[in-house]
RNA sequence: CGGGGCGUGGCGCAGUCUGGUAGCGCAUCUGCUUUGGGAGCAGAGGGCCGUAGGUUCGAAUCCUACCGUCCCGACCA
């Protein structure tokens, strides 16, 4: 891809309303642009990374026999009356009316819609289990949107819903998805800590959150310095210095970004919304449900927060918008452009390559490239006349002058 | 929703206290010179000063209301 055609509006100065590092960088690197409070446009580079994250999410779900579907963002009031949440949810629910004055809401989550979608079909234990997910834009009219993509009023989320005939089966899937989530975040370059949590507004029995340790996190995690115990401080009530409830260790505290959560919903929605099936004994039972969320846009932000300095991002390999960045320093030099073009064509056969074809000065190109954060950089400069270009590995910081012919072997 | 900021060309800001009709840096356009870390010189274009009222001969500046936005706190992927 030619950089001149990609639309990467980089900024020298961060917009003044950006506070945390990742927000500043995402604005400066031309990944996102704020449209309203808590509402953002994903520019081409940001969008590419989002798609990479979504690809990983789809891969890890599909291989565990989950099926993707797509539900509406606009949801009718009736379904929310059935679950009781039209009145329970409060002002966070974005409500609107159609021209006939009927009530709707913009979905903050999809338990109602998914239950409605499957309840007529799931009439027997033979139809279970079932696992359905979507990647979709969610709406929550937050009291206070915050920190760029960290807490938006509109955000992209993956939500999975599972349906079971027994607790054992729900537990099996719950554990299976726990592993899937850890894998997903690891592939996104994020190490997560699993902490047990309250079930909150969604309701249900048991829940775990996936936290990325970070200074800018909104949650405080109480964790054991020796064992594996970790919980959201808000619910556990444990503070730094307390004894671990599971072993001899001592509790410590850290800030975390919640990038995912999983819930055992039980029968909250199946009972209220009449999703019953006939079990092996011929009895009518409410179907057991689980739900599992991943904040896709928040994961994007967490990745930037973790993999950056003040000068720019260094993308984890699986979610980088491009793998290779070619910088021809003199765009008006024939040899430079010839070499740049041939390397570009060669590498593009098997890689995503961005070439900075703009007529900018070297300094501008370097600064922008640092910001944008593509892991491998090929600089075509002075030594091109001797058949050499510079190869920079941004993970290691290693810079080498290499023969043009050797380039493809290094990627 | 309470407390505190901020709103002036695309971005970052000065000017507001003490009213006199808008300025700086970057960016943009033209020309020349430059070309390995956000170039130099010369010239040019671009602003309902958040909105609406009010005070005044005169308002970016003073008063009132509203809107937007950010931060801190109470709720949440």
PDB file of C-alpha atoms in Angstrom, chain A residues 71-253:
ATOM      1  CA  UNK A  71     -27.667  -9.289  15.580  1.00  0.00           C
ATOM      2  CA  UNK A  72     -29.289  -5.861  15.256  1.00  0.00           C
ATOM      3  CA  UNK A  73     -27.996  -2.806  17.080  1.00  0.00           C
ATOM      4  CA  UNK A  74     -31.559  -1.502  17.262  1.00  0.00           C
ATOM      5  CA  UNK A  75     -33.664  -3.549  19.619  1.00  0.00           C
ATOM      6  CA  UNK A  76     -37.379  -3.316  20.413  1.00  0.00           C
ATOM      7  CA  UNK A  77     -38.579  -2.402  23.877  1.00  0.00           C
ATOM      8  CA  UNK A  78     -40.767  -5.554  24.152  1.00  0.00           C
ATOM      9  CA  UNK A  79     -37.767  -7.850  24.479  1.00  0.00           C
ATOM     10  CA  UNK A  80     -36.313  -5.687  27.204  1.00  0.00           C
ATOM     11  CA  UNK A  81     -39.648  -5.685  28.992  1.00  0.00           C
ATOM     12  CA  UNK A  82     -39.593  -9.486  28.921  1.00  0.00           C
ATOM     13  CA  UNK A  83     -36.236  -9.619  30.688  1.00  0.00           C
ATOM     14  CA  UNK A  84     -37.195  -6.762  32.972  1.00  0.00           C
ATOM     15  CA  UNK A  85     -34.231  -4.688  31.948  1.00  0.00           C
ATOM     16  CA  UNK A  86     -36.100  -1.866  30.200  1.00  0.00           C
ATOM     17  CA  UNK A  87     -36.680  -0.391  33.641  1.00  0.00           C
ATOM     18  CA  UNK A  88     -33.625  -1.921  35.356  1.00  0.00           C
ATOM     19  CA  UNK A  89     -30.957  -0.701  32.987  1.00  0.00           C
ATOM     20  CA  UNK A  90     -31.253   3.018  33.600  1.00  0.00           C
ATOM     21  CA  UNK A  91     -30.042   6.003  31.605  1.00  0.00           C
ATOM     22  CA  UNK A  92     -27.015   4.111  30.311  1.00  0.00           C
ATOM     23  CA  UNK A  93     -29.394   2.519  27.821  1.00  0.00           C
ATOM     24  CA  UNK A  94     -29.620   4.668  24.699  1.00  0.00           C
ATOM     25  CA  UNK A  95     -33.325   4.859  23.948  1.00  0.00           C
ATOM     26  CA  UNK A  96     -35.040   6.085  20.828  1.00  0.00           C
ATOM     27  CA  UNK A  97     -38.431   6.081  19.120  1.00  0.00           C
ATOM     28  CA  UNK A  98     -39.379   5.276  15.580  1.00  0.00           C
ATOM     29  CA  UNK A  99     -41.791   7.363  13.489  1.00  0.00           C
ATOM     30  CA  UNK A 100     -44.739   5.470  14.929  1.00  0.00           C
ATOM     31  CA  UNK A 101     -43.585   6.413  18.410  1.00  0.00           C
ATOM     32  CA  UNK A 102     -42.554   2.855  19.270  1.00  0.00           C
ATOM     33  CA  UNK A 103     -39.719   2.463  21.770  1.00  0.00           C
ATOM     34  CA  UNK A 104     -36.366   0.991  20.857  1.00  0.00           C
ATOM     35  CA  UNK A 105     -32.898   0.999  22.305  1.00  0.00           C
ATOM     36  CA  UNK A 106     -29.412   0.795  20.888  1.00  0.00           C
ATOM     37  CA  UNK A 107     -28.071  -2.493  22.171  1.00  0.00           C
ATOM     38  CA  UNK A 108     -25.539  -2.268  25.008  1.00  0.00           C
ATOM     39  CA  UNK A 109     -25.481  -6.086  25.017  1.00  0.00           C
ATOM     40  CA  UNK A 110     -27.507  -8.828  23.364  1.00  0.00           C
ATOM     41  CA  UNK A 111     -28.862 -11.345  25.869  1.00  0.00           C
ATOM     42  CA  UNK A 112     -32.445 -10.420  24.976  1.00  0.00           C
ATOM     43  CA  UNK A 113     -31.966 -10.634  21.226  1.00  0.00           C
ATOM     44  CA  UNK A 114     -29.998 -13.875  21.254  1.00  0.00           C
ATOM     45  CA  UNK A 115     -32.531 -15.504  23.557  1.00  0.00           C
ATOM     46  CA  UNK A 116     -35.293 -14.387  21.241  1.00  0.00           C
ATOM     47  CA  UNK A 117     -33.341 -15.724  18.263  1.00  0.00           C
ATOM     48  CA  UNK A 118     -32.819 -19.244  19.624  1.00  0.00           C
ATOM     49  CA  UNK A 119     -35.739 -19.966  21.956  1.00  0.00           C
ATOM     50  CA  UNK A 120     -38.051 -21.421  19.333  1.00  0.00           C
ATOM     51  CA  UNK A 121     -35.310 -23.658  17.999  1.00  0.00           C
ATOM     52  CA  UNK A 122     -33.945 -25.011  21.272  1.00  0.00           C
ATOM     53  CA  UNK A 123     -36.895 -27.234  22.198  1.00  0.00           C
ATOM     54  CA  UNK A 124     -34.935 -30.392  23.010  1.00  0.00           C
ATOM     55  CA  UNK A 125     -31.705 -31.390  24.765  1.00  0.00           C
ATOM     56  CA  UNK A 126     -30.728 -32.774  21.377  1.00  0.00           C
ATOM     57  CA  UNK A 127     -30.259 -29.219  20.100  1.00  0.00           C
ATOM     58  CA  UNK A 128     -27.732 -28.439  22.839  1.00  0.00           C
ATOM     59  CA  UNK A 129     -25.093 -27.272  23.351  1.00  0.00           C
ATOM     60  CA  UNK A 130     -24.970 -24.240  21.107  1.00  0.00           C
ATOM     61  CA  UNK A 131     -22.449 -21.396  20.986  1.00  0.00           C
ATOM     62  CA  UNK A 132     -23.163 -18.241  18.989  1.00  0.00           C
ATOM     63  CA  UNK A 133     -21.101 -15.105  18.783  1.00  0.00           C
ATOM     64  CA  UNK A 134     -20.966 -11.811  16.977  1.00  0.00           C
ATOM     65  CA  UNK A 135     -18.633  -8.885  16.583  1.00  0.00           C
ATOM     66  CA  UNK A 136     -20.656  -5.748  16.698  1.00  0.00           C
ATOM     67  CA  UNK A 137     -20.887  -2.149  17.778  1.00  0.00           C
ATOM     68  CA  UNK A 138     -22.375  -1.631  21.207  1.00  0.00           C
ATOM     69  CA  UNK A 139     -23.910   1.473  22.741  1.00  0.00           C
ATOM     70  CA  UNK A 140     -23.786   2.572  26.346  1.00  0.00           C
ATOM     71  CA  UNK A 141     -24.500   6.124  27.359  1.00  0.00           C
ATOM     72  CA  UNK A 142     -21.756   6.202  29.950  1.00  0.00           C
ATOM     73  CA  UNK A 143     -21.863   8.734  32.759  1.00  0.00           C
ATOM     74  CA  UNK A 144     -18.360   9.611  31.838  1.00  0.00           C
ATOM     75  CA  UNK A 145     -16.628   8.423  28.693  1.00  0.00           C
ATOM     76  CA  UNK A 146     -12.914   8.277  29.383  1.00  0.00           C
ATOM     77  CA  UNK A 147      -9.406   7.872  28.026  1.00  0.00           C
ATOM     78  CA  UNK A 148     -10.164   7.515  24.337  1.00  0.00           C
ATOM     79  CA  UNK A 149     -11.182   3.982  23.480  1.00  0.00           C
ATOM     80  CA  UNK A 150     -10.959   2.834  27.087  1.00  0.00           C
ATOM     81  CA  UNK A 151     -14.506   3.785  27.918  1.00  0.00           C
ATOM     82  CA  UNK A 152     -16.525   4.870  24.946  1.00  0.00           C
ATOM     83  CA  UNK A 153     -20.231   5.313  24.457  1.00  0.00           C
ATOM     84  CA  UNK A 154     -19.949   3.400  21.228  1.00  0.00           C
ATOM     85  CA  UNK A 155     -17.485   0.533  21.096  1.00  0.00           C
ATOM     86  CA  UNK A 156     -16.825  -2.681  19.237  1.00  0.00           C
ATOM     87  CA  UNK A 157     -17.346  -5.855  21.175  1.00  0.00           C
ATOM     88  CA  UNK A 158     -17.328  -9.554  20.569  1.00  0.00           C
ATOM     89  CA  UNK A 159     -20.087 -11.262  22.479  1.00  0.00           C
ATOM     90  CA  UNK A 160     -20.573 -14.999  22.670  1.00  0.00           C
ATOM     91  CA  UNK A 161     -23.606 -16.756  24.142  1.00  0.00           C
ATOM     92  CA  UNK A 162     -23.650 -20.442  24.962  1.00  0.00           C
ATOM     93  CA  UNK A 163     -26.626 -22.698  25.710  1.00  0.00           C
ATOM     94  CA  UNK A 164     -26.576 -25.906  27.746  1.00  0.00           C
ATOM     95  CA  UNK A 165     -28.723 -28.646  29.176  1.00  0.00           C
ATOM     96  CA  UNK A 166     -26.678 -29.043  32.371  1.00  0.00           C
ATOM     97  CA  UNK A 167     -24.333 -27.249  34.746  1.00  0.00           C
ATOM     98  CA  UNK A 168     -21.615 -29.710  33.807  1.00  0.00           C
ATOM     99  CA  UNK A 169     -21.840 -28.746  30.174  1.00  0.00           C
ATOM    100  CA  UNK A 170     -21.939 -25.028  30.991  1.00  0.00           C
ATOM    101  CA  UNK A 171     -18.843 -25.504  33.152  1.00  0.00           C
ATOM    102  CA  UNK A 172     -17.037 -27.355  30.381  1.00  0.00           C
ATOM    103  CA  UNK A 173     -17.677 -24.561  27.925  1.00  0.00           C
ATOM    104  CA  UNK A 174     -16.870 -21.918  30.488  1.00  0.00           C
ATOM    105  CA  UNK A 175     -13.455 -23.465  31.090  1.00  0.00           C
ATOM    106  CA  UNK A 176     -12.921 -23.950  27.385  1.00  0.00           C
ATOM    107  CA  UNK A 177     -13.580 -20.277  26.698  1.00  0.00           C
ATOM    108  CA  UNK A 178     -11.321 -19.264  29.559  1.00  0.00           C
ATOM    109  CA  UNK A 179      -8.488 -20.926  27.684  1.00  0.00           C
ATOM    110  CA  UNK A 180      -9.635 -19.393  24.400  1.00  0.00           C
ATOM    111  CA  UNK A 181      -9.560 -15.925  25.921  1.00  0.00           C
ATOM    112  CA  UNK A 182      -6.075 -16.336  27.302  1.00  0.00           C
ATOM    113  CA  UNK A 183      -4.945 -17.483  23.853  1.00  0.00           C
ATOM    114  CA  UNK A 184      -6.676 -14.592  22.111  1.00  0.00           C
ATOM    115  CA  UNK A 185      -5.103 -11.945  24.288  1.00  0.00           C
ATOM    116  CA  UNK A 186      -1.684 -13.550  24.108  1.00  0.00           C
ATOM    117  CA  UNK A 187      -1.893 -13.483  20.316  1.00  0.00           C
ATOM    118  CA  UNK A 188      -2.764  -9.791  20.589  1.00  0.00           C
ATOM    119  CA  UNK A 189       0.451  -9.292  22.525  1.00  0.00           C
ATOM    120  CA  UNK A 190      -1.289  -8.971  25.885  1.00  0.00           C
ATOM    121  CA  UNK A 191      -0.616 -10.969  29.015  1.00  0.00           C
ATOM    122  CA  UNK A 192      -3.812 -11.162  31.031  1.00  0.00           C
ATOM    123  CA  UNK A 193      -4.609 -11.978  34.620  1.00  0.00           C
ATOM    124  CA  UNK A 194      -7.882 -13.751  35.305  1.00  0.00           C
ATOM    125  CA  UNK A 195      -9.731 -12.286  38.256  1.00  0.00           C
ATOM    126  CA  UNK A 196     -13.019 -13.359  39.711  1.00  0.00           C
ATOM    127  CA  UNK A 197     -15.666 -10.669  39.736  1.00  0.00           C
ATOM    128  CA  UNK A 198     -19.189  -9.756  40.588  1.00  0.00           C
ATOM    129  CA  UNK A 199     -21.862 -10.504  38.010  1.00  0.00           C
ATOM    130  CA  UNK A 200     -23.165  -6.928  37.934  1.00  0.00           C
ATOM    131  CA  UNK A 201     -25.980  -5.768  35.746  1.00  0.00           C
ATOM    132  CA  UNK A 202     -25.978  -8.725  33.374  1.00  0.00           C
ATOM    133  CA  UNK A 203     -26.892 -11.019  36.218  1.00  0.00           C
ATOM    134  CA  UNK A 204     -26.017 -14.627  36.882  1.00  0.00           C
ATOM    135  CA  UNK A 205     -23.824 -16.735  39.099  1.00  0.00           C
ATOM    136  CA  UNK A 206     -20.137 -16.792  38.454  1.00  0.00           C
ATOM    137  CA  UNK A 207     -17.910 -14.461  36.490  1.00  0.00           C
ATOM    138  CA  UNK A 208     -14.280 -13.852  35.660  1.00  0.00           C
ATOM    139  CA  UNK A 209     -12.575 -10.847  34.169  1.00  0.00           C
ATOM    140  CA  UNK A 210      -9.515 -10.728  31.942  1.00  0.00           C
ATOM    141  CA  UNK A 211      -7.243  -7.935  33.011  1.00  0.00           C
ATOM    142  CA  UNK A 212      -4.249  -6.364  31.350  1.00  0.00           C
ATOM    143  CA  UNK A 213      -2.000  -4.924  34.024  1.00  0.00           C
ATOM    144  CA  UNK A 214      -1.600  -1.222  33.347  1.00  0.00           C
ATOM    145  CA  UNK A 215      -1.180   2.061  35.172  1.00  0.00           C
ATOM    146  CA  UNK A 216      -4.113   3.549  33.300  1.00  0.00           C
ATOM    147  CA  UNK A 217      -6.490   0.727  34.167  1.00  0.00           C
ATOM    148  CA  UNK A 218      -9.767   1.661  35.792  1.00  0.00           C
ATOM    149  CA  UNK A 219      -9.929  -1.392  38.023  1.00  0.00           C
ATOM    150  CA  UNK A 220      -7.853  -2.263  41.042  1.00  0.00           C
ATOM    151  CA  UNK A 221      -6.871  -5.891  41.313  1.00  0.00           C
ATOM    152  CA  UNK A 222      -5.986  -7.568  44.563  1.00  0.00           C
ATOM    153  CA  UNK A 223      -3.673 -10.462  43.857  1.00  0.00           C
ATOM    154  CA  UNK A 224      -1.537 -12.893  45.821  1.00  0.00           C
ATOM    155  CA  UNK A 225       2.214 -12.410  45.607  1.00  0.00           C
ATOM    156  CA  UNK A 226       2.736 -16.185  45.803  1.00  0.00           C
ATOM    157  CA  UNK A 227      -0.311 -18.128  44.642  1.00  0.00           C
ATOM    158  CA  UNK A 228      -2.666 -17.652  41.732  1.00  0.00           C
ATOM    159  CA  UNK A 229      -5.367 -15.817  43.673  1.00  0.00           C
ATOM    160  CA  UNK A 230      -6.565 -12.621  41.989  1.00  0.00           C
ATOM    161  CA  UNK A 231      -9.811 -10.703  42.352  1.00  0.00           C
ATOM    162  CA  UNK A 232     -11.286  -7.325  41.646  1.00  0.00           C
ATOM    163  CA  UNK A 233     -10.611  -5.274  44.784  1.00  0.00           C
ATOM    164  CA  UNK A 234     -14.121  -3.792  44.597  1.00  0.00           C
ATOM    165  CA  UNK A 235     -15.654  -7.129  45.404  1.00  0.00           C
ATOM    166  CA  UNK A 236     -13.099  -9.101  47.173  1.00  0.00           C
ATOM    167  CA  UNK A 237     -12.584  -6.325  49.710  1.00  0.00           C
ATOM    168  CA  UNK A 238      -8.951  -7.367  50.061  1.00  0.00           C
ATOM    169  CA  UNK A 239      -6.315  -4.663  50.243  1.00  0.00           C
ATOM    170  CA  UNK A 240      -2.554  -4.605  49.965  1.00  0.00           C
ATOM    171  CA  UNK A 241      -0.965  -6.266  52.983  1.00  0.00           C
ATOM    172  CA  UNK A 242      -3.892  -8.581  53.735  1.00  0.00           C
ATOM    173  CA  UNK A 243      -3.409 -12.335  53.967  1.00  0.00           C
ATOM    174  CA  UNK A 244      -4.235 -14.334  50.860  1.00  0.00           C
ATOM    175  CA  UNK A 245      -7.460 -16.326  51.414  1.00  0.00           C
ATOM    176  CA  UNK A 246      -6.026 -19.307  49.522  1.00  0.00           C
ATOM    177  CA  UNK A 247      -2.443 -19.651  50.713  1.00  0.00           C
ATOM    178  CA  UNK A 248       0.296 -18.156  52.894  1.00  0.00           C
ATOM    179  CA  UNK A 249       0.944 -15.287  50.512  1.00  0.00           C
ATOM    180  CA  UNK A 250       0.299 -11.578  50.937  1.00  0.00           C
ATOM    181  CA  UNK A 251      -2.104  -9.477  48.883  1.00  0.00           C
ATOM    182  CA  UNK A 252      -0.758  -6.829  46.539  1.00  0.00           C
ATOM    183  CA  UNK A 253      -2.619  -4.326  44.415  1.00  0.00           C
TER     184      UNK A 253
END
